Each structure stands twice: as structure tokens, then as C-alpha cells.
PDB file of C-alpha atoms and ligand atoms in Angstrom:
ATOM      1  CA  MET A  35       0.000   0.000   0.000  1.00 93.00           C
ATOM      2  CA  ILE A  36       1.409   3.392  -1.013  1.00 97.00           C
ATOM      3  CA  PRO A  37       2.206   5.471   2.100  1.00 98.00           C
ATOM      4  CA  ILE A  38       0.078   8.616   2.277  1.00 98.00           C
ATOM      5  CA  ILE A  39       1.382  11.172   4.739  1.00 98.00           C
ATOM      6  CA  TYR A  40      -1.077  13.464   6.503  1.00 98.00           C
ATOM      7  CA  HIS A  41      -1.461  15.260   9.818  1.00 97.00           C
ATOM      8  CA  PRO A  42      -4.560  17.116  11.045  1.00 95.00           C
ATOM      9  CA  ARG A  43      -2.199  19.984  11.891  1.00 95.00           C
ATOM     10  CA  TYR A  44      -1.604  20.596   8.153  1.00 95.00           C
ATOM     11  CA  ASN A  45      -4.812  22.618   8.009  1.00 91.00           C
ATOM     12  CA  ILE A  46      -4.592  26.378   8.490  1.00 85.00           C
ATOM     13  CA  THR A  47      -7.369  28.386  10.124  1.00 77.00           C
ATOM     14  CA  VAL A  48      -6.936  31.903  11.548  1.00 72.00           C
ATOM     15  CA  PHE A  49     -10.335  33.299  12.565  1.00 64.00           C
ATOM     16  CA  GLY A  50     -11.422  33.198   8.909  1.00 67.00           C
ATOM     17  CA  MET A  51      -8.516  35.449   7.898  1.00 61.00           C
ATOM     18  CA  GLU A  52      -7.225  32.644   5.708  1.00 57.00           C
ATOM     19  CA  ARG A  53     -10.233  33.333   3.488  1.00 64.00           C
ATOM     20  CA  LEU A  54      -8.698  36.684   2.566  1.00 60.00           C
ATOM     21  CA  HIS A  55      -6.321  34.652   0.423  1.00 63.00           C
ATOM     22  CA  PRO A  56      -7.649  32.365  -2.320  1.00 63.00           C
ATOM     23  CA  PHE A  57      -5.711  29.510  -0.754  1.00 69.00           C
ATOM     24  CA  ASP A  58      -7.953  26.883   0.863  1.00 76.00           C
ATOM     25  CA  GLY A  59      -6.414  26.228   4.283  1.00 80.00           C
ATOM     26  CA  ARG A  60      -8.559  23.119   4.727  1.00 86.00           C
ATOM     27  CA  LYS A  61      -7.605  21.571   1.386  1.00 90.00           C
ATOM     28  CA  TYR A  62      -5.528  18.866   3.058  1.00 94.00           C
ATOM     29  CA  ARG A  63      -8.373  17.591   5.208  1.00 94.00           C
ATOM     30  CA  ARG A  64     -10.711  17.610   2.207  1.00 95.00           C
ATOM     31  CA  ILE A  65      -8.315  15.378   0.232  1.00 96.00           C
ATOM     32  CA  HIS A  66      -7.834  13.089   3.233  1.00 97.00           C
ATOM     33  CA  ASP A  67     -11.593  12.830   3.703  1.00 97.00           C
ATOM     34  CA  ALA A  68     -12.189  12.234  -0.026  1.00 97.00           C
ATOM     35  CA  LEU A  69      -9.745   9.317  -0.098  1.00 97.00           C
ATOM     36  CA  MET A  70     -11.668   7.718   2.776  1.00 97.00           C
ATOM     37  CA  ALA A  71     -15.085   8.498   1.290  1.00 97.00           C
ATOM     38  CA  ARG A  72     -13.952   6.781  -1.916  1.00 97.00           C
ATOM     39  CA  GLY A  73     -12.991   3.675   0.067  1.00 96.00           C
ATOM     40  CA  LEU A  74      -9.289   3.993  -0.760  1.00 96.00           C
ATOM     41  CA  ARG A  75      -7.973   4.427   2.775  1.00 97.00           C
ATOM     42  CA  GLU A  76      -8.964   3.949   6.426  1.00 96.00           C
ATOM     43  CA  PRO A  77      -8.083   6.584   9.042  1.00 95.00           C
ATOM     44  CA  SER A  78      -5.343   4.345  10.459  1.00 96.00           C
ATOM     45  CA  ASP A  79      -3.705   3.993   7.026  1.00 97.00           C
ATOM     46  CA  PHE A  80      -2.380   7.563   6.978  1.00 98.00           C
ATOM     47  CA  VAL A  81       1.166   8.133   8.199  1.00 98.00           C
ATOM     48  CA  ARG A  82       1.608  11.087  10.578  1.00 98.00           C
ATOM     49  CA  PRO A  83       4.809  13.112  10.240  1.00 98.00           C
ATOM     50  CA  LYS A  84       6.677  14.999  12.934  1.00 98.00           C
ATOM     51  CA  PRO A  85       7.123  18.729  12.391  1.00 98.00           C
ATOM     52  CA  ILE A  86      10.483  19.728  10.946  1.00 98.00           C
ATOM     53  CA  GLY A  87      12.966  20.968  13.553  1.00 97.00           C
ATOM     54  CA  ARG A  88      15.171  24.051  13.560  1.00 97.00           C
ATOM     55  CA  ALA A  89      18.362  22.093  12.803  1.00 97.00           C
ATOM     56  CA  GLU A  90      16.810  20.510   9.722  1.00 97.00           C
ATOM     57  CA  LEU A  91      15.473  23.896   8.579  1.00 98.00           C
ATOM     58  CA  GLU A  92      18.954  25.372   8.954  1.00 98.00           C
ATOM     59  CA  ARG A  93      20.283  22.797   6.523  1.00 96.00           C
ATOM     60  CA  VAL A  94      18.795  25.084   3.847  1.00 98.00           C
ATOM     61  CA  HIS A  95      17.601  28.323   5.468  1.00 98.00           C
ATOM     62  CA  THR A  96      19.708  31.071   7.014  1.00 98.00           C
ATOM     63  CA  PRO A  97      19.195  31.636  10.767  1.00 98.00           C
ATOM     64  CA  ASP A  98      18.403  35.299  10.044  1.00 97.00           C
ATOM     65  CA  TYR A  99      15.561  34.345   7.709  1.00 97.00           C
ATOM     66  CA  LEU A 100      14.114  31.815  10.164  1.00 97.00           C
ATOM     67  CA  ASP A 101      14.291  34.425  12.950  1.00 96.00           C
ATOM     68  CA  SER A 102      12.554  36.992  10.732  1.00 95.00           C
ATOM     69  CA  LEU A 103       9.480  34.725  10.502  1.00 93.00           C
ATOM     70  CA  ARG A 104       8.852  35.492  14.179  1.00 90.00           C
ATOM     71  CA  ARG A 105       7.762  38.967  13.087  1.00 88.00           C
ATOM     72  CA  SER A 106       4.098  38.866  12.069  1.00 85.00           C
ATOM     73  CA  GLY A 107       4.721  41.618   9.508  1.00 87.00           C
ATOM     74  CA  VAL A 108       7.240  39.483   7.623  1.00 90.00           C
ATOM     75  CA  LEU A 109       4.835  36.555   7.545  1.00 86.00           C
ATOM     76  CA  ALA A 110       1.946  38.799   6.444  1.00 86.00           C
ATOM     77  CA  GLU A 111       4.086  39.897   3.494  1.00 88.00           C
ATOM     78  CA  ILE A 112       4.989  36.318   2.476  1.00 89.00           C
ATOM     79  CA  LEU A 113       1.395  35.132   2.725  1.00 82.00           C
ATOM     80  CA  ASN A 114      -0.052  38.321   1.259  1.00 80.00           C
ATOM     81  CA  VAL A 115      -2.582  38.644   4.102  1.00 79.00           C
ATOM     82  CA  ARG A 116      -1.969  42.063   5.639  1.00 80.00           C
ATOM     83  CA  LEU A 117      -4.209  41.526   8.663  1.00 80.00           C
ATOM     84  CA  LEU A 118      -1.845  38.820   9.910  1.00 81.00           C
ATOM     85  CA  ALA A 119       0.597  41.613  10.785  1.00 82.00           C
ATOM     86  CA  ARG A 120      -1.758  42.654  13.603  1.00 84.00           C
ATOM     87  CA  LEU A 121      -1.617  39.270  15.332  1.00 85.00           C
ATOM     88  CA  PRO A 122       0.974  38.383  17.976  1.00 87.00           C
ATOM     89  CA  ALA A 123       3.928  36.366  16.734  1.00 86.00           C
ATOM     90  CA  TRP A 124       3.194  33.408  19.033  1.00 87.00           C
ATOM     91  CA  PHE A 125      -0.231  33.118  17.475  1.00 84.00           C
ATOM     92  CA  THR A 126       0.902  33.200  13.848  1.00 86.00           C
ATOM     93  CA  ASP A 127       3.611  30.685  14.725  1.00 87.00           C
ATOM     94  CA  TRP A 128       1.028  28.343  16.239  1.00 87.00           C
ATOM     95  CA  ARG A 129      -1.704  28.685  13.604  1.00 86.00           C
ATOM     96  CA  VAL A 130       0.235  29.345  10.390  1.00 89.00           C
ATOM     97  CA  LEU A 131       3.902  28.418  10.645  1.00 94.00           C
ATOM     98  CA  ALA A 132       3.514  25.266  12.727  1.00 95.00           C
ATOM     99  CA  PRO A 133       1.170  23.697  10.112  1.00 95.00           C
ATOM    100  CA  MET A 134       3.828  24.442   7.491  1.00 96.00           C
ATOM    101  CA  ARG A 135       6.486  22.800   9.653  1.00 97.00           C
ATOM    102  CA  TYR A 136       4.306  19.679   9.885  1.00 98.00           C
ATOM    103  CA  ALA A 137       3.891  19.778   6.097  1.00 97.00           C
ATOM    104  CA  THR A 138       7.659  20.176   5.627  1.00 98.00           C
ATOM    105  CA  GLY A 139       8.233  17.218   7.949  1.00 98.00           C
ATOM    106  CA  GLY A 140       5.726  15.377   5.760  1.00 98.00           C
ATOM    107  CA  THR A 141       7.737  16.072   2.605  1.00 98.00           C
ATOM    108  CA  VAL A 142      10.915  14.743   4.240  1.00 98.00           C
ATOM    109  CA  LEU A 143       9.026  11.650   5.404  1.00 98.00           C
ATOM    110  CA  ALA A 144       7.507  11.123   1.936  1.00 98.00           C
ATOM    111  CA  CYS A 145      10.979  11.155   0.391  1.00 98.00           C
ATOM    112  CA  ARG A 146      12.281   8.686   2.990  1.00 98.00           C
ATOM    113  CA  MET A 147       9.316   6.365   2.490  1.00 98.00           C
ATOM    114  CA  ALA A 148       9.630   6.632  -1.307  1.00 98.00           C
ATOM    115  CA  LEU A 149      13.201   5.346  -1.037  1.00 98.00           C
ATOM    116  CA  ASP A 150      11.973   2.461   1.120  1.00 97.00           C
ATOM    117  CA  SER A 151       8.879   1.459  -0.829  1.00 95.00           C
ATOM    118  CA  GLY A 152       9.065   3.104  -4.264  1.00 97.00           C
ATOM    119  CA  LEU A 153       6.297   5.693  -4.013  1.00 98.00           C
ATOM    120  CA  ALA A 154       4.923   7.935  -1.268  1.00 98.00           C
ATOM    121  CA  ILE A 155       2.580  10.928  -1.238  1.00 98.00           C
ATOM    122  CA  ASN A 156       2.481  13.899   1.141  1.00 98.00           C
ATOM    123  CA  LEU A 157      -0.972  15.537   1.250  1.00 97.00           C
ATOM    124  CA  ALA A 158       0.662  18.984   1.581  1.00 96.00           C
ATOM    125  CA  GLY A 159       4.013  20.692   0.977  1.00 97.00           C
ATOM    126  CA  GLY A 160       5.490  21.939  -2.265  1.00 97.00           C
ATOM    127  CA  TYR A 161       6.402  25.450  -1.070  1.00 97.00           C
ATOM    128  CA  HIS A 162       8.365  26.086  -4.221  1.00 98.00           C
ATOM    129  CA  HIS A 163       8.774  29.882  -3.975  1.00 97.00           C
ATOM    130  CA  ALA A 164      10.719  29.711  -0.683  1.00 97.00           C
ATOM    131  CA  ALA A 165      14.504  30.032  -0.946  1.00 98.00           C
ATOM    132  CA  SER A 166      17.276  29.840   1.638  1.00 97.00           C
ATOM    133  CA  ASP A 167      17.055  33.488   2.694  1.00 97.00           C
ATOM    134  CA  ARG A 168      13.538  34.493   1.705  1.00 96.00           C
ATOM    135  CA  GLY A 169       9.912  33.446   1.580  1.00 95.00           C
ATOM    136  CA  GLU A 170       7.323  34.650  -0.901  1.00 94.00           C
ATOM    137  CA  GLY A 171       4.169  33.573  -2.708  1.00 91.00           C
ATOM    138  CA  PHE A 172       2.642  31.779   0.303  1.00 90.00           C
ATOM    139  CA  CYS A 173       5.833  29.730   0.754  1.00 94.00           C
ATOM    140  CA  THR A 174       7.870  29.970   3.955  1.00 96.00           C
ATOM    141  CA  TYR A 175       9.917  26.766   4.149  1.00 97.00           C
ATOM    142  CA  ALA A 176      11.739  25.223   1.173  1.00 98.00           C
ATOM    143  CA  ASP A 177      10.441  21.746   1.969  1.00 98.00           C
ATOM    144  CA  ILE A 178      11.641  20.021  -1.214  1.00 98.00           C
ATOM    145  CA  PRO A 179      15.277  21.216  -1.016  1.00 98.00           C
ATOM    146  CA  ILE A 180      15.229  20.468   2.748  1.00 98.00           C
ATOM    147  CA  ALA A 181      14.141  16.884   2.074  1.00 98.00           C
ATOM    148  CA  ALA A 182      16.602  16.398  -0.776  1.00 98.00           C
ATOM    149  CA  ALA A 183      19.490  17.821   1.255  1.00 98.00           C
ATOM    150  CA  ALA A 184      18.698  15.626   4.267  1.00 97.00           C
ATOM    151  CA  LEU A 185      18.755  12.423   2.221  1.00 98.00           C
ATOM    152  CA  GLN A 186      21.828  13.472   0.257  1.00 97.00           C
ATOM    153  CA  ALA A 187      23.709  14.254   3.484  1.00 96.00           C
ATOM    154  CA  GLU A 188      22.787  10.801   4.798  1.00 96.00           C
ATOM    155  CA  GLY A 189      24.144   9.186   1.642  1.00 97.00           C
ATOM    156  CA  ARG A 190      20.742   7.759   0.740  1.00 97.00           C
ATOM    157  CA  VAL A 191      20.594   9.448  -2.686  1.00 97.00           C
ATOM    158  CA  GLY A 192      23.136  10.468  -5.280  1.00 97.00           C
ATOM    159  CA  ARG A 193      21.196  12.534  -7.813  1.00 98.00           C
ATOM    160  CA  VAL A 194      17.754  14.063  -7.218  1.00 98.00           C
ATOM    161  CA  LEU A 195      15.389  15.419  -9.880  1.00 98.00           C
ATOM    162  CA  VAL A 196      12.586  17.785  -8.923  1.00 98.00           C
ATOM    163  CA  VAL A 197       9.662  17.789 -11.362  1.00 98.00           C
ATOM    164  CA  ASP A 198       7.641  20.952 -10.795  1.00 98.00           C
ATOM    165  CA  LEU A 199       4.321  21.079 -12.676  1.00 98.00           C
ATOM    166  CA  ASP A 200       2.680  23.820 -10.615  1.00 97.00           C
ATOM    167  CA  ALA A 201       1.583  26.590 -13.012  1.00 97.00           C
ATOM    168  CA  HIS A 202       4.055  29.026 -11.423  1.00 97.00           C
ATOM    169  CA  GLN A 203       7.797  28.694 -11.800  1.00 98.00           C
ATOM    170  CA  GLY A 204       9.485  27.067  -8.790  1.00 98.00           C
ATOM    171  CA  ASN A 205      11.917  29.949  -8.411  1.00 98.00           C
ATOM    172  CA  GLY A 206      12.695  29.222  -4.762  1.00 98.00           C
ATOM    173  CA  ILE A 207      13.653  25.606  -5.430  1.00 98.00           C
ATOM    174  CA  ALA A 208      15.696  26.641  -8.474  1.00 98.00           C
ATOM    175  CA  ALA A 209      17.633  29.295  -6.533  1.00 98.00           C
ATOM    176  CA  THR A 210      18.222  26.955  -3.585  1.00 98.00           C
ATOM    177  CA  ILE A 211      19.489  23.938  -5.509  1.00 98.00           C
ATOM    178  CA  ARG A 212      21.572  25.801  -8.112  1.00 98.00           C
ATOM    179  CA  PRO A 213      24.813  25.380  -6.099  1.00 97.00           C
ATOM    180  CA  TRP A 214      24.093  21.657  -5.651  1.00 98.00           C
ATOM    181  CA  PRO A 215      25.572  19.694  -8.585  1.00 98.00           C
ATOM    182  CA  TRP A 216      23.610  16.603  -7.553  1.00 98.00           C
ATOM    183  CA  ALA A 217      20.153  18.241  -7.754  1.00 98.00           C
ATOM    184  CA  SER A 218      18.230  19.350 -10.879  1.00 98.00           C
ATOM    185  CA  ILE A 219      14.810  20.754 -11.660  1.00 98.00           C
ATOM    186  CA  LEU A 220      12.466  20.213 -14.592  1.00 98.00           C
ATOM    187  CA  ASP A 221       9.868  22.965 -14.437  1.00 98.00           C
ATOM    188  CA  VAL A 222       6.825  23.335 -16.720  1.00 98.00           C
ATOM    189  CA  TYR A 223       5.207  26.700 -15.937  1.00 98.00           C
ATOM    190  CA  GLU A 224       2.952  29.338 -17.452  1.00 98.00           C
ATOM    191  CA  ASP A 225       5.370  31.942 -18.756  1.00 97.00           C
ATOM    192  CA  ASP A 226       3.279  35.089 -18.177  1.00 97.00           C
ATOM    193  CA  LEU A 227       2.730  34.551 -14.431  1.00 96.00           C
ATOM    194  CA  TYR A 228       4.612  35.524 -11.278  1.00 95.00           C
ATOM    195  CA  PRO A 229       7.553  35.228 -10.595  1.00 96.00           C
ATOM    196  CA  ASN A 230       9.276  37.800 -12.770  1.00 95.00           C
ATOM    197  CA  PRO A 231      12.054  37.670 -13.705  1.00 96.00           C
ATOM    198  CA  LYS A 232      12.264  33.897 -13.881  1.00 97.00           C
ATOM    199  CA  GLU A 233      15.038  32.042 -12.097  1.00 97.00           C
ATOM    200  CA  PRO A 234      17.599  30.152 -14.252  1.00 98.00           C
ATOM    201  CA  GLU A 235      16.864  26.396 -14.173  1.00 98.00           C
ATOM    202  CA  ASP A 236      18.278  23.102 -15.450  1.00 97.00           C
ATOM    203  CA  TYR A 237      15.251  22.202 -17.576  1.00 98.00           C
ATOM    204  CA  PRO A 238      12.846  25.158 -17.848  1.00 98.00           C
ATOM    205  CA  ILE A 239       9.771  24.604 -20.025  1.00 98.00           C
ATOM    206  CA  PRO A 240       7.777  27.860 -20.273  1.00 98.00           C
ATOM    207  CA  ILE A 241       4.330  27.355 -21.804  1.00 98.00           C
ATOM    208  CA  ALA A 242       1.725  29.759 -23.197  1.00 98.00           C
ATOM    209  CA  TRP A 243      -1.573  30.277 -21.393  1.00 97.00           C
ATOM    210  CA  ASP A 244      -3.593  28.919 -24.356  1.00 97.00           C
ATOM    211  CA  ILE A 245      -1.858  25.540 -24.638  1.00 98.00           C
ATOM    212  CA  THR A 246      -4.394  22.739 -25.146  1.00 98.00           C
ATOM    213  CA  GLY A 247      -4.708  19.723 -22.846  1.00 98.00           C
ATOM    214  CA  PRO A 248      -3.194  17.272 -25.368  1.00 98.00           C
ATOM    215  CA  GLU A 249      -0.339  19.692 -26.147  1.00 98.00           C
ATOM    216  CA  TYR A 250       0.362  20.138 -22.442  1.00 98.00           C
ATOM    217  CA  LEU A 251       0.425  16.402 -21.765  1.00 98.00           C
ATOM    218  CA  GLU A 252       2.692  15.826 -24.773  1.00 98.00           C
ATOM    219  CA  THR A 253       5.031  18.587 -23.560  1.00 98.00           C
ATOM    220  CA  VAL A 254       5.256  17.070 -20.071  1.00 98.00           C
ATOM    221  CA  ASP A 255       5.652  13.567 -21.494  1.00 98.00           C
ATOM    222  CA  VAL A 256       8.635  14.464 -23.691  1.00 98.00           C
ATOM    223  CA  ALA A 257      10.294  16.808 -21.195  1.00 98.00           C
ATOM    224  CA  LEU A 258      10.034  14.295 -18.361  1.00 98.00           C
ATOM    225  CA  ALA A 259      11.497  11.435 -20.396  1.00 98.00           C
ATOM    226  CA  ASN A 260      14.392  13.637 -21.549  1.00 98.00           C
ATOM    227  CA  ALA A 261      15.130  14.944 -18.049  1.00 98.00           C
ATOM    228  CA  ILE A 262      15.074  11.477 -16.482  1.00 98.00           C
ATOM    229  CA  ASP A 263      17.391  10.144 -19.200  1.00 97.00           C
ATOM    230  CA  ALA A 264      19.767  13.080 -18.744  1.00 98.00           C
ATOM    231  CA  VAL A 265      19.849  13.109 -14.929  1.00 98.00           C
ATOM    232  CA  ARG A 266      19.352   9.401 -14.119  1.00 98.00           C
ATOM    233  CA  PRO A 267      18.069  10.357 -10.644  1.00 98.00           C
ATOM    234  CA  ASP A 268      17.956   8.147  -7.551  1.00 98.00           C
ATOM    235  CA  LEU A 269      14.820   9.999  -6.432  1.00 98.00           C
ATOM    236  CA  VAL A 270      12.199  12.118  -8.198  1.00 98.00           C
ATOM    237  CA  ILE A 271      10.265  14.661  -6.124  1.00 98.00           C
ATOM    238  CA  TYR A 272       7.083  15.605  -7.949  1.00 98.00           C
ATOM    239  CA  ASN A 273       5.507  18.976  -7.147  1.00 98.00           C
ATOM    240  CA  ALA A 274       1.993  18.358  -8.457  1.00 97.00           C
ATOM    241  CA  GLY A 275       0.336  21.777  -8.435  1.00 95.00           C
ATOM    242  CA  SER A 276      -3.336  21.793  -9.315  1.00 95.00           C
ATOM    243  CA  ASP A 277      -3.339  25.418 -10.474  1.00 95.00           C
ATOM    244  CA  PRO A 278      -3.041  24.743 -14.245  1.00 96.00           C
ATOM    245  CA  TYR A 279      -6.791  24.016 -13.837  1.00 95.00           C
ATOM    246  CA  VAL A 280      -9.088  26.114 -16.039  1.00 95.00           C
ATOM    247  CA  GLU A 281     -10.996  27.593 -13.093  1.00 93.00           C
ATOM    248  CA  ASP A 282      -7.982  28.535 -11.021  1.00 91.00           C
ATOM    249  CA  PRO A 283      -8.234  32.255 -10.196  1.00 90.00           C
ATOM    250  CA  LEU A 284      -4.472  32.872 -10.142  1.00 91.00           C
ATOM    251  CA  THR A 285      -3.517  31.333 -13.504  1.00 94.00           C
ATOM    252  CA  ASN A 286      -4.700  31.437 -17.115  1.00 96.00           C
ATOM    253  CA  LEU A 287      -4.131  27.863 -18.247  1.00 97.00           C
ATOM    254  CA  GLY A 288      -7.178  25.910 -19.401  1.00 96.00           C
ATOM    255  CA  LEU A 289      -6.593  22.333 -18.295  1.00 97.00           C
ATOM    256  CA  SER A 290      -9.514  20.128 -17.270  1.00 97.00           C
ATOM    257  CA  ARG A 291      -9.768  17.870 -14.226  1.00 96.00           C
ATOM    258  CA  ASN A 292      -9.197  14.879 -16.516  1.00 98.00           C
ATOM    259  CA  ASP A 293      -6.078  16.470 -18.024  1.00 98.00           C
ATOM    260  CA  LEU A 294      -4.592  16.888 -14.555  1.00 98.00           C
ATOM    261  CA  THR A 295      -5.490  13.351 -13.495  1.00 98.00           C
ATOM    262  CA  ASP A 296      -3.847  12.059 -16.692  1.00 98.00           C
ATOM    263  CA  ARG A 297      -0.797  14.209 -15.955  1.00 98.00           C
ATOM    264  CA  ASP A 298      -0.329  12.887 -12.397  1.00 98.00           C
ATOM    265  CA  LEU A 299      -0.714   9.295 -13.541  1.00 98.00           C
ATOM    266  CA  MET A 300       1.675   9.879 -16.442  1.00 98.00           C
ATOM    267  CA  VAL A 301       4.385  11.271 -14.157  1.00 98.00           C
ATOM    268  CA  ALA A 302       3.995   8.388 -11.700  1.00 98.00           C
ATOM    269  CA  THR A 303       4.075   5.851 -14.521  1.00 97.00           C
ATOM    270  CA  HIS A 304       7.160   7.344 -16.212  1.00 96.00           C
ATOM    271  CA  VAL A 305       9.126   7.387 -12.988  1.00 98.00           C
ATOM    272  CA  ARG A 306       8.016   4.054 -11.545  1.00 97.00           C
ATOM    273  CA  GLU A 307       8.402   2.141 -14.836  1.00 96.00           C
ATOM    274  CA  ARG A 308      12.084   3.057 -14.680  1.00 97.00           C
ATOM    275  CA  GLY A 309      12.287   1.749 -11.094  1.00 97.00           C
ATOM    276  CA  ILE A 310      13.021   5.219  -9.682  1.00 98.00           C
ATOM    277  CA  PRO A 311      11.547   6.115  -6.259  1.00 98.00           C
ATOM    278  CA  LEU A 312       8.930   8.877  -6.447  1.00 98.00           C
ATOM    279  CA  ALA A 313       7.767  11.263  -3.717  1.00 98.00           C
ATOM    280  CA  MET A 314       4.752  13.398  -4.589  1.00 98.00           C
ATOM    281  CA  VAL A 315       3.787  16.644  -2.849  1.00 98.00           C
ATOM    282  CA  LEU A 316       0.876  18.948  -3.633  1.00 95.00           C
ATOM    283  CA  SER A 317       1.954  22.582  -4.060  1.00 90.00           C
ATOM    284  CA  GLY A 318      -0.437  25.295  -5.249  1.00 85.00           C
ATOM    285  CA  GLY A 319      -4.060  25.277  -6.351  1.00 86.00           C
ATOM    286  CA  TYR A 320      -6.584  28.007  -5.638  1.00 83.00           C
ATOM    287  CA  ALA A 321      -9.798  26.909  -7.316  1.00 85.00           C
ATOM    288  CA  ARG A 322     -12.641  25.727  -5.103  1.00 86.00           C
ATOM    289  CA  GLU A 323     -12.185  22.293  -6.636  1.00 88.00           C
ATOM    290  CA  SER A 324      -8.442  22.148  -6.065  1.00 92.00           C
ATOM    291  CA  TRP A 325      -8.818  19.441  -3.402  1.00 94.00           C
ATOM    292  CA  ARG A 326     -10.873  17.309  -5.802  1.00 95.00           C
ATOM    293  CA  ILE A 327      -8.225  17.529  -8.528  1.00 96.00           C
ATOM    294  CA  HIS A 328      -5.583  16.261  -6.105  1.00 97.00           C
ATOM    295  CA  ALA A 329      -7.895  13.510  -4.863  1.00 97.00           C
ATOM    296  CA  ASP A 330      -8.585  12.418  -8.451  1.00 97.00           C
ATOM    297  CA  GLY A 331      -4.895  12.300  -9.351  1.00 98.00           C
ATOM    298  CA  ILE A 332      -4.033  10.361  -6.203  1.00 98.00           C
ATOM    299  CA  GLU A 333      -6.939   7.962  -6.789  1.00 98.00           C
ATOM    300  CA  ALA A 334      -5.636   7.210 -10.299  1.00 97.00           C
ATOM    301  CA  ILE A 335      -2.137   6.606  -8.940  1.00 98.00           C
ATOM    302  CA  LEU A 336      -3.404   4.320  -6.168  1.00 97.00           C
ATOM    303  CA  ALA A 337      -5.520   2.366  -8.666  1.00 96.00           C
ATOM    304  CA  ARG A 338      -2.437   1.569 -10.720  1.00 96.00           C
ATOM    305  CA  PHE A 339       0.307   1.296  -8.109  1.00 95.00           C
ATOM    306  CA  ASP A 340      -1.161   0.450  -4.698  1.00 92.00           C
ATOM    307  CA  ARG A 341      -0.212  -3.217  -4.919  1.00 78.00           C
ATOM    308  CA  ALA A 342       3.055  -2.773  -6.770  1.00 59.00           C
ATOM    309  CA  THR A 343       5.066  -0.145  -4.939  1.00 48.00           C
ATOM    310  CA  SER A 344       8.165  -2.192  -4.189  1.00 49.00           C
ATOM    311  CA  LEU A 345      11.153  -1.514  -6.378  1.00 51.00           C
ATOM    312  CA  PRO A 346      11.862  -3.983  -9.175  1.00 50.00           C
ATOM    313  CA  ALA A 347      14.998  -6.109  -8.842  1.00 46.00           C
ATOM    314  CA  VAL A 348      18.035  -4.434 -10.357  1.00 48.00           C
ATOM    315  CA  SER A 349      18.992  -7.500 -12.335  1.00 46.00           C
ATOM    316  CA  GLU A 350      17.236 -10.820 -12.804  1.00 43.00           C
ATOM    317  CA  PRO A 351      19.392 -13.936 -12.988  1.00 43.00           C
ATOM    318  CA  SER A 352      19.235 -15.238 -16.533  1.00 43.00           C
ATOM    319  CA  SER A 353      17.291 -18.446 -16.910  1.00 41.00           C
ATOM    320  CA  PRO A 354      19.293 -21.574 -17.748  1.00 38.00           C
TER     321      PRO A 354
HETATM  322 ZN1  LIG B 196       1.237  27.900  -8.366  1.00 75.65          ZN
END
């Protein structure tokens, strides 16, 4: 059974202030509940992560940046919710930052479990605009680089490939991993969106807002195969944003729910058919149906891979 990582603390609620941002702070619970309602998981099946600790955060982030998050004004700027600046720092830490530390712990755990069992999914994470010394675009902690760096330092992975299919460019990941020769990013993003200017990347694939579903899937298909062949990673971390969806208020792409389900299944299939461990995290998505898109993609992946997550043998003895 594919490990699915979730903690009730992932969900963010701040007296309704979270509704001032299009982000759905309860998205994680909705996905969790949908997977149970669809009969795919029982409550006891979900794996609960520990929150990430300061030492692990400092593997990537500067102490000055981490300290700055204690000021509500800094956090209000990153999350683009000005009213947060009026709340005491202990409160924003408890209700906003702590959930993100649980989610970051979840991304690290998903990567560890992917190496053990082939495929693991964190029902949060993917803060791809956060870099070592800054947060922006609703992203405070660079969970993907933190996870990659932890496993690389432990000698559990050689090369890591991040596949970022959120509609926005993963500028924080790109800036963070650029000095790391062992880490690469393939990033398919809508070219006319934030961030500007774009960050240099290993495999950037800018796309136009009016790309069709079939063209998008073909683009991802070819780019992913090329990047995997070039990098030959020991781990792929998939940032599966749901914001290329046609009804997403922050993007202009026109993909359907089915397109995004096909995309998630295609990525999982590409990576797993090559015997490469895959950790999936969720990233952005601001439509009311964002949770459903993630649930659909995960359901498709579970349907194909739930009973076959273990890694294939490296070499089979030849038959006599
Ligand atoms: Zn996005």
C-alpha cells in the first residue's frame, strides 16, 4: 500500500482570515476525507509526520531568515494577508507556521518512504517559492530542497530530480538547488505569471496560457522522459500543483480535471516504470475544486500502483 502522509495539523485556520487569500487552508483535510469516502484508505492507514525541527530547517535556510518569521509583519508579506501583521507572533507561529512545519516534515518523510517502498505521497508541501534566505508567494519553508538535502547528506541518494508542474515557476527551489551539482529541476510553468524575472533552471519549459490539454500532456511527457534520461536520478520529487486548472483564479491555463489526473498518472508511470523512487507533494491550487483535482490524481495513482510499490529487482538472474 502506497504510504500517504497526513497530519490534522496541516490545516490552516486563523479566525477566517485565511479566506482573505484564495488559498484553501482546509484543502488537506478535504483530500484526506475524499480518499476515505472513496474507500481507498482507512483513518489508520495515513502516516503522521513529525514537524520539521530548527536544525533541519537550517540545513537550507539562514538563521536570520528563520528568525525573521517570528515577526508577524514578515509573515503577512509572504502570505499576502496584511491583517496577519496585527496578530501576535506566538499566534501566527502556532496557527500558520507550525502547520507548514508539519507539512515540511511530511515532505521529508515522503521522500524517505519513497526510497523504502518506491512511491509515497504527502498531502501537503510543495512550497516552491521559498529560498534559503527568503519566503514569498505563500511559501515559507523550502520543503523540497530540505528533504533532498537531508537524504543526500545521509548518503541515501546520489542525484535528485525535482519535477515541478505547478503553473508558477518554482523559483525558490531553483535558486536553492543551483549550487548543488547533484540536484536538478524540470519545471513546466505558465510563462506570463509571477515570478518575474524567472530564475535560471536546469530544464525550464515555459508554456503559453492557451496551450491545449493534449499539447500540455505531450510537452510534459517528452520533457520528463528527456530529463530522467539526462539526470538518471535516484529519487524524483514531484511537485503536483493543481493550479493549471481552467478555473484557477491565479492562472490562465485551461486544463480540465481529466487532463490533470492524466498528468499525475503519467508522471507516476514514467518514474516508476524506470524503477526510480517517487515522492509526490501537492503545491499550489486556488480553485474551489483544487482538493478534488488532487484527490482524483491520487486515486488514479493508487488504482495503478497500490499493490506494486516495491522496487523492481536491479537485475534478474538469466534463466538456464
Ligand atoms: Zn502555483
